[in-house]
Amino acid sequence: MLRFSLPVKIGLGFGLAGLLLTIAGIVRGQVPLAPLNIAVALLIGGGVWYVVAWAVASAALDVEKDLDG
């Protein structure tokens, strides 16, 4: 079984939320219905949310670790 660190789990959760919101935008017609446009929207929507959430969670854990030690 794969074991992910807490920042990765948080990033995956927010990345999934970003994907769901992007899909909602696609359904509402905010993205042109070309396959490449949809792929880029999903990559940006999920990827950016993942990276930002992962970075914030990693920084928070590093600060907690520094304060404890």
Backbone as ProteinMPNN parsed JSONL, in Angstrom:
{"seq_chain_A": "MLRFSLPVKIGLGFGLAGLLLTIAGIVRGQVPLAPLNIAVALLIGGGVWYVVAWAVASAALDVEKDLDG", "coords_chain_A": {"N_chain_A": [[0.832, -1.184, 0.0], [0.485, 2.23, -0.776], [1.973, 4.911, 0.938], [1.358, 8.133, 1.654], [2.753, 11.33, 2.355], [1.611, 13.842, 4.71], [1.462, 16.497, 3.515], [1.228, 15.768, 0.785], [-1.173, 14.336, 0.774], [-2.935, 16.406, 1.5], [-2.525, 18.122, -0.683], [-3.493, 16.458, -2.75], [-6.183, 16.312, -2.05], [-7.035, 19.004, -2.319], [-6.342, 19.33, -4.981], [-8.139, 17.583, -6.199], [-10.498, 18.938, -5.553], [-10.066, 21.244, -7.083], [-10.146, 20.087, -9.641], [-12.83, 19.243, -9.726], [-14.159, 21.708, -9.589], [-13.223, 22.809, -11.954], [-14.348, 21.051, -13.807], [-17.019, 21.687, -13.354], [-16.989, 24.292, -14.381], [-16.437, 23.708, -17.055], [-18.756, 22.33, -17.784], [-20.603, 24.376, -17.485], [-19.956, 25.914, -19.625], [-17.735, 27.581, -19.749], [-15.323, 26.952, -20.812], [-13.942, 26.441, -23.989], [-15.107, 23.772, -26.089], [-13.016, 22.118, -27.103], [-10.76, 19.386, -27.284], [-8.043, 19.834, -26.47], [-8.21, 22.294, -25.135], [-9.865, 21.586, -22.994], [-8.236, 19.682, -21.719], [-6.027, 21.261, -20.955], [-7.324, 23.053, -19.235], [-8.162, 21.302, -17.196], [-5.666, 20.38, -16.303], [-4.463, 22.761, -15.396], [-6.414, 23.61, -13.538], [-6.601, 21.456, -11.621], [-3.883, 20.924, -11.139], [-2.612, 23.344, -10.288], [-4.012, 23.935, -7.927], [-3.257, 21.663, -6.456], [-0.416, 21.959, -6.27], [-0.114, 24.437, -4.902], [-1.5, 23.947, -2.482], [-0.005, 21.763, -1.507], [2.52, 22.998, -1.188], [1.98, 24.97, 0.78], [1.161, 23.341, 2.924], [3.495, 21.83, 3.3], [5.311, 23.846, 4.05], [4.094, 24.696, 6.419], [4.354, 22.394, 8.006], [7.141, 22.261, 8.158], [7.692, 24.603, 9.626], [6.404, 23.967, 12.039], [7.98, 21.786, 12.783], [10.446, 23.071, 13.148], [9.822, 24.723, 15.316], [9.347, 22.861, 17.317], [11.804, 21.653, 17.65]], "CA_chain_A": [[0.0, 0.0, 0.0], [1.248, 3.472, -0.822], [1.803, 5.82, 2.064], [1.674, 9.491, 1.243], [2.952, 12.269, 3.452], [0.47, 14.719, 4.939], [1.338, 17.532, 2.474], [0.76, 15.178, -0.468], [-2.61, 14.057, 0.964], [-3.635, 17.693, 1.441], [-2.453, 18.55, -2.077], [-4.404, 15.643, -3.556], [-7.55, 16.725, -1.728], [-7.324, 20.292, -2.964], [-6.268, 19.116, -6.423], [-9.423, 17.011, -6.588], [-11.474, 20.03, -5.499], [-9.819, 22.067, -8.264], [-10.659, 19.37, -10.81], [-14.296, 19.29, -9.7], [-14.572, 23.065, -9.949], [-12.93, 22.978, -13.377], [-15.384, 20.308, -14.53], [-18.235, 22.503, -13.271], [-16.813, 25.382, -15.341], [-16.555, 23.165, -18.411], [-20.176, 22.032, -17.993], [-21.316, 25.654, -17.61], [-19.601, 26.531, -20.899], [-16.671, 28.565, -19.591], [-14.148, 26.468, -21.544], [-14.31, 25.951, -25.323], [-15.187, 22.317, -26.08], [-11.962, 21.452, -27.864], [-10.064, 18.481, -26.361], [-6.845, 20.435, -25.902], [-8.644, 23.308, -24.176], [-10.355, 20.894, -21.8], [-7.082, 19.078, -21.058], [-5.259, 22.329, -20.318], [-8.12, 23.558, -18.122], [-8.083, 20.319, -16.111], [-4.3, 20.384, -15.789], [-4.268, 23.991, -14.622], [-7.342, 23.617, -12.411], [-6.187, 20.499, -10.591], [-2.448, 21.015, -10.85], [-2.267, 24.542, -9.514], [-4.55, 23.749, -6.571], [-2.407, 20.669, -5.801], [0.915, 22.5, -5.961], [-0.219, 25.48, -3.887], [-1.866, 23.318, -1.21], [1.143, 20.983, -1.073], [3.572, 23.917, -0.741], [1.574, 25.581, 2.044], [1.197, 22.299, 3.952], [4.913, 21.515, 3.562], [5.898, 24.958, 4.805], [3.526, 24.669, 7.766], [4.988, 21.302, 8.745], [8.525, 22.654, 8.429], [7.667, 25.577, 10.714], [6.085, 23.207, 13.258], [9.159, 20.977, 13.119], [11.462, 23.993, 13.667], [9.408, 25.202, 16.62], [9.458, 21.764, 18.271], [13.188, 21.229, 17.844]], "C_chain_A": [[0.878, 1.249, 0.0], [0.946, 4.317, 0.406], [2.276, 7.191, 1.613], [1.882, 10.346, 2.483], [1.732, 13.18, 3.575], [0.366, 15.828, 3.886], [0.83, 16.978, 1.139], [-0.734, 14.867, -0.373], [-3.426, 15.342, 0.874], [-3.654, 18.207, 0.009], [-3.401, 17.768, -2.962], [-5.859, 16.027, -3.292], [-7.927, 18.03, -2.412], [-7.224, 20.191, -4.479], [-7.564, 18.522, -6.956], [-10.524, 18.075, -6.568], [-11.315, 20.949, -6.713], [-10.325, 21.408, -9.535], [-12.189, 19.429, -10.87], [-14.813, 20.675, -10.084], [-14.315, 23.349, -11.428], [-13.974, 22.257, -14.226], [-16.7, 21.088, -14.498], [-18.158, 23.673, -14.249], [-16.947, 24.917, -16.775], [-18.032, 22.909, -18.734], [-20.975, 23.317, -18.198], [-20.94, 26.407, -18.885], [-18.508, 27.579, -20.81], [-15.398, 28.192, -20.351], [-14.62, 26.012, -22.92], [-14.191, 24.42, -25.378], [-14.224, 21.645, -27.063], [-11.16, 20.59, -26.881], [-8.817, 19.098, -25.711], [-7.193, 21.505, -24.869], [-9.115, 22.669, -22.871], [-9.186, 20.287, -21.023], [-6.257, 20.132, -20.317], [-6.011, 22.888, -19.113], [-8.052, 22.602, -16.938], [-6.7, 20.288, -15.483], [-4.044, 21.613, -14.921], [-5.14, 23.972, -13.376], [-6.914, 22.685, -11.291], [-4.742, 20.678, -10.18], [-2.067, 22.195, -9.99], [-2.781, 24.413, -8.088], [-3.692, 22.753, -5.802], [-1.083, 21.293, -5.352], [0.852, 23.543, -4.848], [-0.539, 24.863, -2.526], [-0.703, 22.501, -0.656], [2.239, 21.896, -0.506], [3.229, 24.544, 0.608], [1.642, 24.555, 3.176], [2.632, 21.914, 4.298], [5.578, 22.6, 4.387], [5.38, 24.962, 6.238], [4.151, 23.555, 8.599], [6.443, 21.618, 9.07], [8.597, 23.645, 9.581], [7.367, 24.873, 12.033], [7.277, 22.397, 13.721], [10.248, 21.873, 13.728], [11.102, 24.491, 15.06], [9.538, 24.129, 17.692], [10.917, 21.446, 18.594], [14.093, 22.317, 18.089]], "O_chain_A": [[1.89, 1.308, 0.698], [-0.199, 4.417, 0.847], [3.434, 7.381, 1.241], [1.268, 10.116, 3.525], [0.922, 13.273, 2.653], [-0.736, 16.082, 3.398], [0.079, 17.656, 0.439], [-1.48, 15.104, -1.324], [-4.484, 15.367, 0.245], [-4.688, 18.677, -0.465], [-4.05, 18.345, -3.835], [-6.671, 16.062, -4.217], [-8.999, 18.148, -3.006], [-7.943, 20.891, -5.192], [-8.037, 18.903, -8.027], [-11.378, 18.109, -7.454], [-12.306, 21.383, -7.302], [-10.871, 22.079, -10.411], [-12.768, 19.639, -11.936], [-15.794, 20.795, -10.818], [-15.096, 24.045, -12.077], [-14.43, 22.785, -15.24], [-17.415, 21.144, -15.499], [-19.158, 24.011, -14.882], [-17.496, 25.626, -17.618], [-18.499, 23.232, -19.827], [-21.915, 23.345, -18.992], [-21.544, 27.435, -19.193], [-18.371, 28.395, -21.721], [-14.503, 29.021, -20.514], [-15.598, 25.271, -23.016], [-13.281, 23.844, -24.782], [-14.6, 20.707, -27.766], [-10.906, 21.023, -25.757], [-8.576, 18.894, -24.521], [-6.531, 21.604, -23.835], [-8.802, 23.151, -21.783], [-9.152, 20.371, -19.796], [-5.84, 19.912, -19.18], [-5.403, 23.168, -18.08], [-7.9, 23.04, -15.798], [-6.573, 20.181, -14.263], [-3.472, 21.505, -13.836], [-4.669, 24.279, -12.281], [-6.87, 23.092, -10.13], [-4.413, 20.592, -8.997], [-1.277, 22.055, -9.057], [-2.068, 24.744, -7.14], [-3.42, 22.962, -4.619], [-0.687, 21.164, -4.194], [1.687, 23.528, -3.944], [0.083, 25.217, -1.524], [-0.442, 22.542, 0.547], [2.817, 21.595, 0.538], [4.089, 24.641, 1.483], [2.127, 24.864, 4.265], [2.948, 21.696, 5.467], [6.325, 22.306, 5.32], [6.144, 25.206, 7.172], [4.446, 23.756, 9.777], [6.922, 21.275, 10.15], [9.481, 23.535, 10.431], [8.013, 25.156, 13.042], [7.556, 22.326, 14.918], [10.896, 21.49, 14.702], [11.985, 24.663, 15.9], [9.809, 24.443, 18.851], [11.224, 21.013, 19.705], [15.291, 22.096, 18.269]]}, "name": "protein", "num_of_chains": 1, "seq": "MLRFSLPVKIGLGFGLAGLLLTIAGIVRGQVPLAPLNIAVALLIGGGVWYVVAWAVASAALDVEKDLDG"}
